[in-house]
Amino acid sequence: MKIMLCCAAGMSTSLLVTKMEKAAAAKGLDVDIWANPVSEAKDHLDADIILLGPQIRYAEKSVKELVDGKMPVQNIDMRSYGRMDGEKVLNDALKAIEDFKK
Protein backbone atom coordinates (compact mmCIF):
# COMPACT_ATOMS: atom_id res chain seq x y z
CA MET A 1 0.00 0.00 0.00
CA LYS A 2 1.25 3.48 -0.84
CA ILE A 3 0.24 6.65 0.99
CA MET A 4 1.45 10.06 -0.14
CA LEU A 5 1.13 13.10 2.07
CA CYS A 6 1.26 16.50 0.41
CA CYS A 7 1.99 19.85 1.92
CA ALA A 8 3.31 23.15 0.61
CA ALA A 9 6.97 22.10 0.43
CA GLY A 10 6.93 18.45 1.54
CA MET A 11 8.73 19.15 4.79
CA SER A 12 6.11 19.85 7.44
CA THR A 13 4.58 16.41 7.00
CA SER A 14 7.83 14.48 7.49
CA LEU A 15 7.29 14.05 11.25
CA LEU A 16 3.75 12.83 10.60
CA VAL A 17 5.10 10.33 8.06
CA THR A 18 7.43 8.92 10.72
CA LYS A 19 4.59 8.58 13.21
CA MET A 20 2.37 6.91 10.60
CA GLU A 21 5.16 4.45 9.74
CA LYS A 22 5.48 3.52 13.43
CA ALA A 23 1.71 3.00 13.67
CA ALA A 24 1.74 0.84 10.53
CA ALA A 25 4.63 -1.25 11.86
CA ALA A 26 2.77 -1.78 15.14
CA LYS A 27 -0.19 -3.12 13.12
CA GLY A 28 2.10 -5.31 11.02
CA LEU A 29 1.18 -3.45 7.83
CA ASP A 30 3.47 -3.16 4.83
CA VAL A 31 2.89 0.48 3.89
CA ASP A 32 5.05 2.88 1.92
CA ILE A 33 4.41 6.40 3.26
CA TRP A 34 6.13 9.53 2.02
CA ALA A 35 5.70 13.31 1.79
CA ASN A 36 6.00 15.57 -1.22
CA PRO A 37 5.15 19.12 -2.12
CA VAL A 38 1.70 19.25 -3.70
CA SER A 39 3.38 20.47 -6.88
CA GLU A 40 4.88 16.97 -7.27
CA ALA A 41 1.62 15.03 -6.82
CA LYS A 42 1.43 14.47 -10.58
CA ASP A 43 4.66 12.43 -10.37
CA HIS A 44 3.18 9.92 -7.91
CA LEU A 45 -0.12 8.79 -9.34
CA ASP A 46 0.72 5.22 -8.33
CA ALA A 47 -0.22 5.93 -4.71
CA ASP A 48 -3.31 4.34 -3.18
CA ILE A 49 -4.32 7.64 -1.56
CA ILE A 50 -3.16 11.24 -1.43
CA LEU A 51 -3.50 13.03 1.90
CA LEU A 52 -3.40 16.83 1.95
CA GLY A 53 -2.00 18.80 4.85
CA PRO A 54 -4.25 21.47 6.37
CA GLN A 55 -2.13 24.26 4.90
CA ILE A 56 -3.03 23.18 1.35
CA ARG A 57 -6.73 22.37 1.78
CA TYR A 58 -7.28 24.80 -1.08
CA ALA A 59 -5.65 22.30 -3.48
CA GLU A 60 -8.18 19.51 -2.92
CA LYS A 61 -10.22 20.25 -6.05
CA SER A 62 -7.19 20.50 -8.36
CA VAL A 63 -5.60 17.31 -6.95
CA LYS A 64 -8.89 15.43 -7.37
CA GLU A 65 -9.02 16.61 -10.99
CA LEU A 66 -5.41 15.47 -11.42
CA VAL A 67 -6.05 11.93 -10.18
CA ASP A 68 -9.28 11.72 -12.20
CA GLY A 69 -11.02 9.31 -9.83
CA LYS A 70 -8.14 6.79 -9.75
CA MET A 71 -7.57 7.13 -6.00
CA PRO A 72 -9.03 8.94 -3.02
CA VAL A 73 -7.80 12.40 -2.12
CA GLN A 74 -8.44 13.40 1.46
CA ASN A 75 -7.69 16.38 3.67
CA ILE A 76 -5.87 15.41 6.86
CA ASP A 77 -7.95 16.26 9.91
CA MET A 78 -6.53 19.50 11.30
CA ARG A 79 -6.63 18.31 14.91
CA SER A 80 -4.89 15.02 14.08
CA TYR A 81 -2.29 16.93 12.06
CA GLY A 82 -1.66 19.40 14.86
CA ARG A 83 -1.23 16.58 17.36
CA MET A 84 0.92 14.62 14.88
CA ASP A 85 -1.37 11.65 15.59
CA GLY A 86 0.08 9.21 13.08
CA GLU A 87 -2.17 6.37 14.15
CA LYS A 88 -5.36 8.39 13.61
CA VAL A 89 -4.21 9.71 10.24
CA LEU A 90 -3.19 6.19 9.16
CA ASN A 91 -6.54 4.75 10.27
CA ASP A 92 -8.42 7.51 8.43
CA ALA A 93 -6.39 6.81 5.28
CA LEU A 94 -6.97 3.06 5.48
CA LYS A 95 -10.71 3.62 5.88
CA ALA A 96 -10.77 6.02 2.91
CA ILE A 97 -8.95 3.47 0.75
CA GLU A 98 -11.36 0.73 1.84
CA ASP A 99 -14.40 2.92 1.16
CA PHE A 100 -12.99 3.94 -2.23
CA LYS A 101 -12.64 0.32 -3.30
CA LYS A 102 -16.31 -0.45 -2.54
Tab-separated table of C-alpha atoms in Angstrom:
chain	number	residue	atom	x	y	z
A	1	MET	CA	0.000	0.000	0.000
A	2	LYS	CA	1.246	3.483	-0.842
A	3	ILE	CA	0.236	6.652	0.990
A	4	MET	CA	1.453	10.062	-0.145
A	5	LEU	CA	1.125	13.103	2.068
A	6	CYS	CA	1.257	16.496	0.407
A	7	CYS	CA	1.987	19.853	1.915
A	8	ALA	CA	3.309	23.147	0.615
A	9	ALA	CA	6.965	22.100	0.432
A	10	GLY	CA	6.933	18.453	1.536
A	11	MET	CA	8.731	19.149	4.788
A	12	SER	CA	6.111	19.848	7.444
A	13	THR	CA	4.582	16.409	6.995
A	14	SER	CA	7.834	14.478	7.492
A	15	LEU	CA	7.286	14.047	11.250
A	16	LEU	CA	3.748	12.827	10.598
A	17	VAL	CA	5.100	10.325	8.055
A	18	THR	CA	7.433	8.916	10.720
A	19	LYS	CA	4.592	8.577	13.211
A	20	MET	CA	2.371	6.915	10.600
A	21	GLU	CA	5.157	4.453	9.739
A	22	LYS	CA	5.479	3.525	13.434
A	23	ALA	CA	1.712	3.002	13.673
A	24	ALA	CA	1.743	0.837	10.526
A	25	ALA	CA	4.632	-1.253	11.858
A	26	ALA	CA	2.767	-1.780	15.141
A	27	LYS	CA	-0.188	-3.120	13.125
A	28	GLY	CA	2.098	-5.312	11.020
A	29	LEU	CA	1.176	-3.446	7.833
A	30	ASP	CA	3.472	-3.156	4.832
A	31	VAL	CA	2.887	0.475	3.893
A	32	ASP	CA	5.051	2.882	1.920
A	33	ILE	CA	4.413	6.395	3.259
A	34	TRP	CA	6.128	9.535	2.023
A	35	ALA	CA	5.701	13.306	1.791
A	36	ASN	CA	5.998	15.566	-1.224
A	37	PRO	CA	5.150	19.115	-2.119
A	38	VAL	CA	1.703	19.248	-3.701
A	39	SER	CA	3.376	20.473	-6.885
A	40	GLU	CA	4.883	16.968	-7.272
A	41	ALA	CA	1.622	15.033	-6.821
A	42	LYS	CA	1.434	14.465	-10.582
A	43	ASP	CA	4.656	12.428	-10.370
A	44	HIS	CA	3.184	9.920	-7.907
A	45	LEU	CA	-0.116	8.792	-9.338
A	46	ASP	CA	0.720	5.218	-8.330
A	47	ALA	CA	-0.218	5.935	-4.707
A	48	ASP	CA	-3.308	4.342	-3.178
A	49	ILE	CA	-4.316	7.637	-1.555
A	50	ILE	CA	-3.161	11.240	-1.427
A	51	LEU	CA	-3.497	13.030	1.900
A	52	LEU	CA	-3.399	16.829	1.946
A	53	GLY	CA	-1.995	18.799	4.853
A	54	PRO	CA	-4.247	21.467	6.368
A	55	GLN	CA	-2.128	24.260	4.904
A	56	ILE	CA	-3.033	23.183	1.352
A	57	ARG	CA	-6.726	22.374	1.778
A	58	TYR	CA	-7.284	24.801	-1.081
A	59	ALA	CA	-5.646	22.301	-3.481
A	60	GLU	CA	-8.185	19.511	-2.917
A	61	LYS	CA	-10.221	20.249	-6.049
A	62	SER	CA	-7.187	20.504	-8.357
A	63	VAL	CA	-5.603	17.312	-6.953
A	64	LYS	CA	-8.892	15.435	-7.365
A	65	GLU	CA	-9.016	16.608	-10.987
A	66	LEU	CA	-5.410	15.474	-11.422
A	67	VAL	CA	-6.052	11.927	-10.177
A	68	ASP	CA	-9.278	11.718	-12.197
A	69	GLY	CA	-11.016	9.307	-9.828
A	70	LYS	CA	-8.136	6.787	-9.750
A	71	MET	CA	-7.571	7.132	-5.999
A	72	PRO	CA	-9.035	8.938	-3.020
A	73	VAL	CA	-7.799	12.402	-2.122
A	74	GLN	CA	-8.440	13.405	1.461
A	75	ASN	CA	-7.685	16.377	3.665
A	76	ILE	CA	-5.873	15.414	6.855
A	77	ASP	CA	-7.953	16.260	9.906
A	78	MET	CA	-6.531	19.498	11.300
A	79	ARG	CA	-6.634	18.312	14.915
A	80	SER	CA	-4.892	15.019	14.076
A	81	TYR	CA	-2.291	16.925	12.062
A	82	GLY	CA	-1.660	19.403	14.860
A	83	ARG	CA	-1.226	16.580	17.356
A	84	MET	CA	0.918	14.616	14.882
A	85	ASP	CA	-1.372	11.654	15.586
A	86	GLY	CA	0.082	9.214	13.079
A	87	GLU	CA	-2.167	6.366	14.154
A	88	LYS	CA	-5.364	8.386	13.608
A	89	VAL	CA	-4.212	9.711	10.237
A	90	LEU	CA	-3.195	6.188	9.164
A	91	ASN	CA	-6.537	4.754	10.267
A	92	ASP	CA	-8.416	7.514	8.431
A	93	ALA	CA	-6.386	6.808	5.278
A	94	LEU	CA	-6.971	3.057	5.481
A	95	LYS	CA	-10.708	3.618	5.878
A	96	ALA	CA	-10.774	6.022	2.913
A	97	ILE	CA	-8.953	3.469	0.755
A	98	GLU	CA	-11.357	0.727	1.837
A	99	ASP	CA	-14.403	2.922	1.162
A	100	PHE	CA	-12.993	3.939	-2.228
A	101	LYS	CA	-12.639	0.323	-3.300
A	102	LYS	CA	-16.305	-0.449	-2.542
